[in-house]
């Protein structure tokens, strides 16, 4: 008799966005005349850049002609894309990453979930709290997290690193030594970043303690400040302790187009074993390459025109972020994020819980955001708004909030 | 100190295609005037069908305009594609599959590797021998296969079901009861199929023994005979014991475009637990949907024009298969496959090993095929040729072989 993976049964339901959907639907049914503004989504709304659209069209034409048709892609990605990444994402920042350290994939979510495959079940993970749920949930599925305490909202074998106003939303080095450390900067959901000197401390800590860092840099394109690192490899020694995950979703609007990559440096070794080889084997055995047309489209964002067009998209969202950040500050809220990230993280007023504030905002000014408690226990009392709405709606939302 | 997944270190190197490449390169260097014909590849060579190209273009245009831009796809796939699949792949064959039993993915390789995630490590798998290496390798990575015996070419905890000329390349019910049974019909590499009554025996066996069948039907479009099932769900009771994996790679030439799907019926339960829910959770947590433009393109093959165009592509390859099958038979070879599959499986003459025959064919007539022993120990003494070359090359290859 076959046996299922019982770890899946330990997962609590993921009710965050379904509960939001339900509450919004109920409100709309009761108040059909109210115009709801949604600032809860983490998905982009601007269309693909013209260079991307053009390259998609030419790539599609290539696929329709025998001489230029492409079958199976190279397992690890086309060289033309990996070369563009090595040059523009790394060499341009003084970081030397070779193309066989770059693995093209269908996105950062897949990679951040699948990367666990190359590690033993017996590893203790550390995560920021609040955190992108995929890091924890995929480790639950793998059997690394122990038991769930519903009252605390915590797993027994996970090391939580609280990120709250008290520490300026920057995690502190954990007291208990983890084996695998998940870091995400600029951060989802808090929008926080840390400076290069701070990130260097994490690299030094990982090297000293024998931990590996899974560094999620999906939002690096939103960094506006000079001393905030775009890649963990800007830190000395990071190639010997860190894997970096990148995405085309937020810098180029590929959330529905799917493209990402993961860097596994050859210096990253467990004894004699290169993690690069393990990930290459995983990639070659359980994945069959990202579509040619989409890899071609991805390479278009590294052209001069592509850089300009995607920079303009990011600037549009960051203008919204500024409006939200300043609007909330003017209205008396305690606000962080929104400077190097499309997320604005606010402290709920009057000691409201995250869900109380959700209801308050929905009922009073018809704005939908995301309760911070949905991202982890230390998110309680916080709330996330995103810059991915339209400029007009973002302005109107702030007007409504100011009148509260 | 973090620990890697040691199961990866048990994997023997995958030398099959690299050794072929090396031998061909050496031959070419020594014989620059010889024209090599490659009939070893499992990749398609015809360009995408015009309906697919057209739909890709319109979908790309949609992605370039704000009002029709698509962000994150639904985790499990767009309804328009799942509805087309339910209607044309199943209902048209008298099989009732609902759209929430269909999970769109980036291909059959990913799915057949990832499906193991929802099962416990402690399950015993059974595979055909010879077999598509992904089934075994992904179970090695998961720690299900015990130790490798290099002399036998077998894993200690895997149940091998030999498929040889003696049993007409159809596996027999195993003596030892497995928990998870991998079946692939039409088969890669042997090109064999089994009739519906035979597949029904497997379903009955799985139901009786409490096993689950992972049924890989990636080549169903190549079936030409009436009593060969296109889906395992044509068998009574299969919904309670089988998962079916499908692909757009071989029926529509999507090897470099990436699209597939897996059917997990709601009737398939372990106790009270629906495997459908487990796979949905896996899909939603470790995958972010197939690209919109590619799902749109996939739906185009279900239009009347799309059906005709993809049928013509399959017919082109099957004409090649016929040429190879008849050519080899005329030349005195023992041949199977090529009737319901693009693969032709031949017995090497004069008791040559698979690799000896590879060298013989390369050196004497400059044809490249795939040694059967690369697919498992029972593939020794066999050889795979594929129908994915051009018509002209296929004809010439048979002329050369006949003159041997």
mmCIF file of C-alpha atoms in Angstrom, chain A residues 119-272:
data_model
loop_
_atom_site.group_PDB
_atom_site.id
_atom_site.type_symbol
_atom_site.label_atom_id
_atom_site.label_comp_id
_atom_site.label_asym_id
_atom_site.label_seq_id
_atom_site.Cartn_x
_atom_site.Cartn_y
_atom_site.Cartn_z
ATOM 1 C CA UNK A 119 19.902 19.534 1.214
ATOM 2 C CA UNK A 120 19.400 16.792 3.774
ATOM 3 C CA UNK A 121 16.140 16.666 5.692
ATOM 4 C CA UNK A 122 18.203 17.036 8.844
ATOM 5 C CA UNK A 123 19.026 20.746 8.533
ATOM 6 C CA UNK A 124 17.707 23.482 10.760
ATOM 7 C CA UNK A 125 16.407 26.532 8.913
ATOM 8 C CA UNK A 126 16.250 30.128 10.066
ATOM 9 C CA UNK A 127 13.770 32.592 8.587
ATOM 10 C CA UNK A 128 12.874 36.197 9.116
ATOM 11 C CA UNK A 129 9.535 36.784 10.819
ATOM 12 C CA UNK A 130 7.422 38.025 8.988
ATOM 13 C CA UNK A 131 8.435 36.125 5.869
ATOM 14 C CA UNK A 132 7.430 35.045 2.335
ATOM 15 C CA UNK A 133 5.488 31.849 3.152
ATOM 16 C CA UNK A 134 7.120 29.694 0.450
ATOM 17 C CA UNK A 135 10.390 29.314 2.398
ATOM 18 C CA UNK A 136 8.653 27.811 5.401
ATOM 19 C CA UNK A 137 5.950 25.829 3.609
ATOM 20 C CA UNK A 138 8.393 24.043 1.312
ATOM 21 C CA UNK A 139 10.499 23.067 4.312
ATOM 22 C CA UNK A 140 7.380 21.774 6.046
ATOM 23 C CA UNK A 141 6.732 19.592 2.989
ATOM 24 C CA UNK A 142 10.304 18.312 3.159
ATOM 25 C CA UNK A 143 9.940 17.386 6.832
ATOM 26 C CA UNK A 144 12.441 19.870 8.280
ATOM 27 C CA UNK A 145 10.233 21.971 10.511
ATOM 28 C CA UNK A 146 8.991 19.769 13.370
ATOM 29 C CA UNK A 147 5.527 20.405 14.732
ATOM 30 C CA UNK A 148 3.271 23.416 14.349
ATOM 31 C CA UNK A 149 2.089 25.352 17.368
ATOM 32 C CA UNK A 150 -1.065 27.078 16.191
ATOM 33 C CA UNK A 151 -1.184 29.386 19.234
ATOM 34 C CA UNK A 152 2.297 30.717 18.551
ATOM 35 C CA UNK A 153 2.021 30.381 14.774
ATOM 36 C CA UNK A 154 5.446 28.727 14.837
ATOM 37 C CA UNK A 155 7.146 25.447 13.929
ATOM 38 C CA UNK A 156 9.145 23.709 16.639
ATOM 39 C CA UNK A 157 12.341 23.238 14.610
ATOM 40 C CA UNK A 158 12.412 26.581 12.795
ATOM 41 C CA UNK A 159 14.537 29.445 14.075
ATOM 42 C CA UNK A 160 12.518 32.651 13.768
ATOM 43 C CA UNK A 161 14.322 35.966 13.466
ATOM 44 C CA UNK A 162 11.839 38.725 14.366
ATOM 45 C CA UNK A 163 11.898 41.821 12.185
ATOM 46 C CA UNK A 164 9.939 44.567 13.907
ATOM 47 C CA UNK A 165 10.094 48.306 14.441
ATOM 48 C CA UNK A 166 12.348 47.619 17.455
ATOM 49 C CA UNK A 167 15.197 46.372 15.241
ATOM 50 C CA UNK A 168 14.254 48.486 12.234
ATOM 51 C CA UNK A 169 13.007 45.343 10.469
ATOM 52 C CA UNK A 170 16.532 43.948 10.173
ATOM 53 C CA UNK A 171 17.013 40.444 11.577
ATOM 54 C CA UNK A 172 19.658 39.889 14.263
ATOM 55 C CA UNK A 173 22.121 37.014 14.180
ATOM 56 C CA UNK A 174 20.276 34.089 15.781
ATOM 57 C CA UNK A 175 21.323 32.765 19.201
ATOM 58 C CA UNK A 176 20.848 29.179 18.087
ATOM 59 C CA UNK A 177 23.019 28.278 15.075
ATOM 60 C CA UNK A 178 21.002 27.427 11.934
ATOM 61 C CA UNK A 179 22.184 25.293 9.014
ATOM 62 C CA UNK A 180 20.245 27.100 6.287
ATOM 63 C CA UNK A 181 19.454 30.816 6.539
ATOM 64 C CA UNK A 182 16.824 32.404 4.297
ATOM 65 C CA UNK A 183 17.339 36.104 3.697
ATOM 66 C CA UNK A 184 15.335 38.317 1.357
ATOM 67 C CA UNK A 185 16.432 41.903 0.676
ATOM 68 C CA UNK A 186 14.756 44.140 -0.344
ATOM 69 C CA UNK A 187 12.282 42.345 1.832
ATOM 70 C CA UNK A 188 8.832 41.010 1.107
ATOM 71 C CA UNK A 189 6.674 41.881 3.064
ATOM 72 C CA UNK A 190 8.378 44.636 5.098
ATOM 73 C CA UNK A 191 10.095 46.473 2.239
ATOM 74 C CA UNK A 192 13.203 46.790 4.412
ATOM 75 C CA UNK A 193 16.811 46.479 3.288
ATOM 76 C CA UNK A 194 20.129 46.264 5.012
ATOM 77 C CA UNK A 195 23.351 48.014 4.108
ATOM 78 C CA UNK A 196 26.320 46.216 2.657
ATOM 79 C CA UNK A 197 28.233 46.268 5.945
ATOM 80 C CA UNK A 198 25.286 44.604 7.669
ATOM 81 C CA UNK A 199 24.964 41.922 5.013
ATOM 82 C CA UNK A 200 28.707 41.295 5.324
ATOM 83 C CA UNK A 201 28.088 40.352 8.981
ATOM 84 C CA UNK A 202 25.677 37.640 7.819
ATOM 85 C CA UNK A 203 28.191 36.321 5.323
ATOM 86 C CA UNK A 204 30.902 36.252 7.977
ATOM 87 C CA UNK A 205 28.528 34.526 10.381
ATOM 88 C CA UNK A 206 27.590 31.870 7.799
ATOM 89 C CA UNK A 207 31.232 31.220 6.944
ATOM 90 C CA UNK A 208 32.135 30.898 10.611
ATOM 91 C CA UNK A 209 29.195 28.725 11.599
ATOM 92 C CA UNK A 210 29.102 26.532 8.486
ATOM 93 C CA UNK A 211 25.653 27.708 7.436
ATOM 94 C CA UNK A 212 24.457 28.294 3.891
ATOM 95 C CA UNK A 213 22.483 31.429 3.013
ATOM 96 C CA UNK A 214 19.615 31.274 0.517
ATOM 97 C CA UNK A 215 19.526 34.898 -0.616
ATOM 98 C CA UNK A 216 16.369 36.020 -2.384
ATOM 99 C CA UNK A 217 17.109 39.173 -4.368
ATOM 100 C CA UNK A 218 13.904 39.210 -6.434
ATOM 101 C CA UNK A 219 13.347 42.888 -5.641
ATOM 102 C CA UNK A 220 16.873 44.211 -6.226
ATOM 103 C CA UNK A 221 15.715 46.430 -9.119
ATOM 104 C CA UNK A 222 13.809 48.583 -6.620
ATOM 105 C CA UNK A 223 16.904 49.600 -4.685
ATOM 106 C CA UNK A 224 17.432 53.367 -4.849
ATOM 107 C CA UNK A 225 20.043 53.898 -2.140
ATOM 108 C CA UNK A 226 23.742 53.572 -2.910
ATOM 109 C CA UNK A 227 25.036 51.490 -0.044
ATOM 110 C CA UNK A 228 22.396 48.769 -0.311
ATOM 111 C CA UNK A 229 23.794 45.656 -2.039
ATOM 112 C CA UNK A 230 22.010 44.327 -5.142
ATOM 113 C CA UNK A 231 23.717 40.965 -4.821
ATOM 114 C CA UNK A 232 25.030 39.117 -1.800
ATOM 115 C CA UNK A 233 28.174 38.453 -3.824
ATOM 116 C CA UNK A 234 29.119 42.089 -3.320
ATOM 117 C CA UNK A 235 30.163 40.867 0.133
ATOM 118 C CA UNK A 236 33.573 39.240 0.658
ATOM 119 C CA UNK A 237 33.433 35.481 0.937
ATOM 120 C CA UNK A 238 29.774 35.164 -0.075
ATOM 121 C CA UNK A 239 30.566 32.799 -2.925
ATOM 122 C CA UNK A 240 31.642 30.213 -0.367
ATOM 123 C CA UNK A 241 28.414 30.350 1.642
ATOM 124 C CA UNK A 242 25.515 31.739 -0.401
ATOM 125 C CA UNK A 243 23.058 30.829 -3.140
ATOM 126 C CA UNK A 244 21.296 33.779 -4.763
ATOM 127 C CA UNK A 245 17.844 33.660 -6.342
ATOM 128 C CA UNK A 246 16.729 36.246 -8.889
ATOM 129 C CA UNK A 247 13.583 36.876 -10.847
ATOM 130 C CA UNK A 248 12.369 38.723 -13.933
ATOM 131 C CA UNK A 249 8.932 39.101 -12.332
ATOM 132 C CA UNK A 250 9.208 42.426 -10.597
ATOM 133 C CA UNK A 251 11.940 44.222 -12.566
ATOM 134 C CA UNK A 252 10.424 43.387 -15.970
ATOM 135 C CA UNK A 253 6.834 42.385 -15.216
ATOM 136 C CA UNK A 254 7.322 38.671 -15.934
ATOM 137 C CA UNK A 255 4.947 37.394 -13.225
ATOM 138 C CA UNK A 256 2.777 35.813 -15.917
ATOM 139 C CA UNK A 257 5.650 35.172 -18.331
ATOM 140 C CA UNK A 258 7.864 33.193 -15.910
ATOM 141 C CA UNK A 259 11.619 33.541 -15.866
ATOM 142 C CA UNK A 260 14.185 33.562 -13.111
ATOM 143 C CA UNK A 261 17.605 32.266 -12.242
ATOM 144 C CA UNK A 262 19.654 30.972 -9.377
ATOM 145 C CA UNK A 263 23.364 31.462 -8.833
ATOM 146 C CA UNK A 264 25.256 28.602 -7.218
ATOM 147 C CA UNK A 265 28.956 29.515 -7.106
ATOM 148 C CA UNK A 266 31.485 26.738 -7.572
ATOM 149 C CA UNK A 267 33.246 27.849 -4.419
ATOM 150 C CA UNK A 268 30.218 26.771 -2.401
ATOM 151 C CA UNK A 269 31.205 23.320 -1.178
ATOM 152 C CA UNK A 270 30.233 20.767 1.417
ATOM 153 C CA UNK A 271 33.563 19.025 1.911
ATOM 154 C CA UNK A 272 34.623 18.189 -1.641
#
